[in-house]
């Protein structure tokens, strides 16, 4: 698995090529924070690293408390053309701890490797009504019990609409082909994130409503959350962020807290 990750990273570096000679870059537009995806495209020849420093989910059901932690979640983005970028994402350290009746268990591992392309259909700089297509595929590189257990894929359609210079709407519907929980086939799942964000100088705050449904043959599961997020950009190439997600039904983790950063090169 480390070799596969290294090859994918090298391919992404080569695909980006040398940085373009342009003097004016597009506004920094990270995927973080939030569950939705922005439609903006990274400048040609530039790379962007987005790192989840820490992510904690807690869920309590039937007397069992489950804490899921992720450290160092990594997404690498490379601008290929003015309307196309490539993406690579991987989770290097995952941990799940369960406590019930005074007993505690813990398991650790790594996650699946995800490769994606984002192609702009309208306004790749994110100005005005902006729309993109983002197909992806996920390779089964995870430790047993921490991944899908097989190849998966899907399509995201990120959209955004600035209402004022400081206020914008965003919407990201997604359709996925995922593995059955029994491991013998695949089925469809869908999700969507809709939110609004407002800028206060270098600080951005936002609120997002997310919902998803997984029609697994063993039983369909519907999840929903209300997500709050904030980000600070001390420079045009760096962003620091944090977020809080609250589950809205029984099948969604009760709470999720995370922090991370994005850096453009």
Coordinates of C-alpha atoms in Angstrom, one line a residue:
X1 CA 0.0 0.0 0.0
X2 CA 2.8 2.6 0.7
X3 CA 4.2 1.9 -2.8
X4 CA 0.8 2.5 -4.3
X5 CA 0.4 5.7 -2.4
X6 CA 3.9 6.8 -3.5
X7 CA 3.2 6.1 -7.2
X8 CA -0.1 8.0 -7.1
X9 CA 1.6 10.9 -5.4
X10 CA 4.4 11.0 -8.0
X11 CA 1.9 10.8 -10.8
X12 CA 0.1 13.8 -9.4
X13 CA 3.3 15.8 -9.1
X14 CA 4.2 15.1 -12.7
X15 CA 0.7 15.9 -13.9
X16 CA 0.9 19.3 -12.4
X17 CA 4.0 20.2 -14.3
X18 CA 5.9 23.5 -13.8
X19 CA 4.0 26.4 -12.2
X20 CA 2.5 28.8 -14.8
X21 CA 4.0 32.2 -15.4
X22 CA 0.8 34.0 -14.5
X23 CA 1.2 36.7 -11.9
X24 CA -2.4 36.7 -10.6
X25 CA -3.7 33.6 -9.0
X26 CA -7.3 32.7 -8.4
X27 CA -8.5 33.1 -4.8
X28 CA -7.6 30.3 -2.5
X29 CA -10.5 27.8 -2.6
X30 CA -9.9 24.7 -0.4
X31 CA -12.2 21.7 -0.1
X32 CA -12.0 22.2 3.6
X33 CA -13.9 22.7 5.8
X34 CA -17.4 21.1 5.4
X35 CA -18.7 18.0 3.7
X36 CA -19.6 19.8 0.4
X37 CA -17.1 20.2 -2.5
X38 CA -16.4 23.6 -4.1
X39 CA -16.6 23.9 -7.9
X40 CA -13.4 26.0 -8.3
X41 CA -10.3 24.7 -10.1
X42 CA -6.7 25.0 -8.9
X43 CA -4.4 27.2 -11.1
X44 CA -2.4 25.4 -13.7
X45 CA 0.9 24.0 -12.5
X46 CA 0.1 24.6 -8.8
X47 CA -0.3 22.0 -6.0
X48 CA -2.4 22.3 -2.9
X49 CA -2.1 20.2 0.2
X50 CA -5.1 20.0 2.6
X51 CA -4.5 18.2 5.9
X52 CA -6.9 17.2 8.6
X53 CA -4.9 17.6 11.8
X54 CA -7.4 15.8 13.9
X55 CA -11.0 14.6 13.5
X56 CA -13.1 13.1 16.3
X57 CA -16.5 11.5 16.0
X58 CA -18.5 10.3 19.1
X59 CA -21.7 8.2 18.9
X60 CA -23.7 6.6 21.7
X61 CA -26.2 3.8 21.0
X62 CA -27.6 1.1 23.1
X63 CA -25.1 1.6 25.9
X64 CA -22.1 1.5 23.6
X65 CA -19.9 4.6 23.1
X66 CA -17.9 4.7 19.9
X67 CA -15.1 7.2 19.4
X68 CA -13.7 7.4 15.9
X69 CA -10.5 9.4 15.4
X70 CA -8.5 10.3 12.3
X71 CA -5.1 12.0 12.2
X72 CA -3.4 13.6 9.2
X73 CA -6.1 13.0 6.6
X74 CA -4.4 14.2 3.4
X75 CA -5.7 15.5 0.2
X76 CA -3.4 16.6 -2.7
X77 CA -4.7 18.7 -5.6
X78 CA -2.9 19.6 -8.8
X79 CA -4.0 22.1 -11.5
X80 CA -3.8 20.4 -14.9
X81 CA -5.6 22.9 -17.2
X82 CA -7.5 26.1 -16.6
X83 CA -10.7 23.9 -16.2
X84 CA -9.3 20.6 -14.8
X85 CA -7.6 19.4 -11.7
X86 CA -6.6 16.0 -10.2
X87 CA -7.0 15.0 -6.6
X88 CA -5.6 12.3 -4.3
X89 CA -6.9 11.6 -0.8
X90 CA -5.8 9.2 1.9
X91 CA -6.1 8.7 5.7
X92 CA -2.8 7.5 7.2
X93 CA -4.0 6.9 10.8
X94 CA -7.5 5.9 11.9
X95 CA -8.5 4.7 15.3
X96 CA -11.8 3.4 16.7
X97 CA -12.5 2.9 20.4
X98 CA -15.6 1.3 21.8
X99 CA -16.7 1.3 25.5
X100 CA -19.5 -0.8 26.9
X101 CA -20.3 -2.1 30.4
X102 CA -16.9 -0.9 31.6
X103 CA -15.0 -2.7 28.9
X104 CA -13.0 -0.9 26.2
X105 CA -11.5 -2.1 22.9
X106 CA -9.4 -0.2 20.3
X107 CA -8.4 -0.8 16.7
X108 CA -6.2 1.2 14.4
X109 CA -5.5 1.2 10.7
X110 CA -5.2 3.2 7.5
X111 CA -7.9 4.2 5.0
X112 CA -8.7 3.7 1.3
X113 CA -7.0 5.7 -1.4
X114 CA -9.2 8.0 -3.4
X115 CA -8.4 9.5 -6.9
X116 CA -10.6 12.1 -8.5
X117 CA -10.8 14.7 -11.3
X118 CA -12.7 18.0 -11.1
X119 CA -13.8 19.5 -14.4
X120 CA -15.3 22.9 -14.5
X121 CA -18.4 23.5 -16.6
X122 CA -18.8 27.1 -15.8
X123 CA -16.6 29.7 -14.0
X124 CA -13.6 27.7 -12.9
X125 CA -12.4 30.5 -10.7
X126 CA -15.6 30.3 -8.6
X127 CA -16.8 33.7 -9.6
X128 CA -20.5 34.0 -10.5
X129 CA -22.6 30.8 -10.9
X130 CA -20.0 28.0 -10.9
X131 CA -20.6 24.3 -11.7
X132 CA -18.2 21.4 -12.0
X133 CA -18.2 17.6 -12.4
X134 CA -16.1 15.5 -10.0
X135 CA -15.9 11.7 -10.8
X136 CA -13.9 9.6 -8.3
X137 CA -12.7 6.1 -7.7
X138 CA -11.7 4.6 -4.3
X139 CA -9.1 1.8 -4.2
X140 CA -9.2 -0.8 -1.3
X141 CA -5.9 0.1 0.4
X142 CA -7.4 0.3 3.9
X143 CA -6.7 -2.0 6.9
X144 CA -9.4 -4.6 7.3
X145 CA -12.4 -3.1 8.9
X146 CA -11.5 0.5 8.1
X147 CA -12.4 0.7 4.4
X148 CA -15.0 -0.4 1.9
X149 CA -13.4 -3.8 1.3
X150 CA -13.4 -3.3 -2.5
X151 CA -13.4 -0.7 -5.3
X152 CA -16.0 2.1 -5.2
X153 CA -16.8 5.1 -7.2
X154 CA -19.1 8.0 -7.8
X155 CA -19.9 11.4 -9.1
X156 CA -20.1 14.8 -7.3
X157 CA -21.6 17.9 -8.9
X158 CA -20.3 20.9 -6.9
X159 CA -22.1 24.2 -7.5
X160 CA -21.9 27.7 -5.9
X161 CA -23.5 31.0 -6.4
X162 CA -22.1 34.3 -4.8
X163 CA -25.0 36.5 -3.7
X164 CA -22.8 39.4 -2.6
X165 CA -19.0 39.9 -2.4
X166 CA -19.1 38.3 1.1
X167 CA -22.0 35.9 0.9
X168 CA -22.4 32.7 -1.1
X169 CA -24.6 29.6 -1.5
X170 CA -23.2 26.2 -2.2
X171 CA -24.7 22.8 -3.1
X172 CA -23.0 19.4 -3.7
X173 CA -25.2 16.5 -4.8
X174 CA -23.4 13.1 -4.9
X175 CA -24.2 9.7 -6.3
X176 CA -22.1 6.7 -5.3
X177 CA -21.7 3.0 -6.2
X178 CA -20.7 1.4 -2.9
X179 CA -20.0 -2.1 -1.6
X180 CA -22.7 -4.2 0.1
X181 CA -22.1 -4.7 3.8
X182 CA -22.0 -8.4 3.1
X183 CA -19.1 -7.9 0.6
X184 CA -20.7 -9.7 -2.3
X185 CA -22.0 -6.9 -4.5
X186 CA -22.6 -3.2 -4.9
X187 CA -25.5 -0.8 -4.5
X188 CA -26.3 2.9 -4.9
X189 CA -26.0 5.6 -2.2
X190 CA -26.6 9.3 -2.4
X191 CA -25.8 12.4 -0.4
X192 CA -26.1 16.2 -0.7
X193 CA -24.6 19.1 1.2
X194 CA -26.2 22.6 1.0
X195 CA -24.9 25.6 2.8
X196 CA -24.2 29.3 3.0
X197 CA -20.9 31.1 3.8
X198 CA -20.1 34.6 4.8
X199 CA -16.7 36.4 4.8
X200 CA -15.5 38.9 7.4
X201 CA -12.1 39.9 5.9
X202 CA -9.7 37.0 6.3
X203 CA -12.3 35.0 8.3
X204 CA -15.0 32.8 6.7
X205 CA -17.9 31.3 8.6
X206 CA -20.5 28.9 7.3
X207 CA -23.4 26.7 8.1
X208 CA -24.3 23.5 6.1
X209 CA -27.0 20.9 6.1
X210 CA -26.0 17.5 5.0
X211 CA -28.1 14.3 4.3
X212 CA -27.3 10.9 2.9
X213 CA -28.9 7.6 2.2
X214 CA -27.3 4.2 1.8
X215 CA -29.6 1.6 0.3
X216 CA -27.7 -1.5 1.5
X217 CA -29.5 -4.8 0.9
X218 CA -29.2 -5.6 4.6
X219 CA -31.1 -2.4 5.4
X220 CA -31.2 1.2 4.2
X221 CA -29.6 3.8 6.4
X222 CA -30.4 7.5 6.3
X223 CA -28.1 10.1 8.0
X224 CA -28.3 13.9 8.4
X225 CA -26.2 16.5 10.2
X226 CA -26.1 20.2 10.8
X227 CA -22.6 21.5 10.3
X228 CA -20.9 24.7 11.5
X229 CA -17.5 25.8 10.2
X230 CA -14.9 28.6 10.3
X231 CA -11.7 29.3 8.5
X232 CA -9.0 32.0 8.7
X233 CA -6.6 32.9 5.9
X234 CA -3.5 34.7 7.3
X235 CA -2.2 34.8 3.7
X236 CA -3.4 34.2 0.1
X237 CA -1.9 30.7 0.1
X238 CA -2.8 29.4 3.6
X239 CA -6.0 28.6 5.4
X240 CA -6.6 27.2 8.9
X241 CA -10.0 25.8 9.7
X242 CA -12.2 24.1 12.3
X243 CA -15.7 22.6 12.3
X244 CA -18.4 21.1 14.4
X245 CA -21.0 18.6 13.0
X246 CA -24.1 17.7 15.0
X247 CA -26.1 14.5 14.1
X248 CA -29.8 15.0 13.5
X249 CA -31.0 11.4 13.7
X250 CA -30.1 8.1 15.4
X251 CA -28.1 6.7 12.6
X252 CA -25.7 9.7 12.4
X253 CA -22.8 10.2 14.8
X254 CA -23.8 12.4 17.7
X255 CA -21.0 14.9 17.3
X256 CA -17.9 15.5 15.2
X257 CA -15.1 18.0 15.8
X258 CA -12.2 18.6 13.5
X259 CA -9.4 21.0 12.6
X260 CA -7.1 21.3 9.7
X261 CA -5.3 23.5 7.2
X262 CA -4.8 24.0 3.4
X263 CA -1.6 25.3 1.7
X264 CA -1.1 26.2 -1.9
X265 CA 2.3 25.9 -3.6

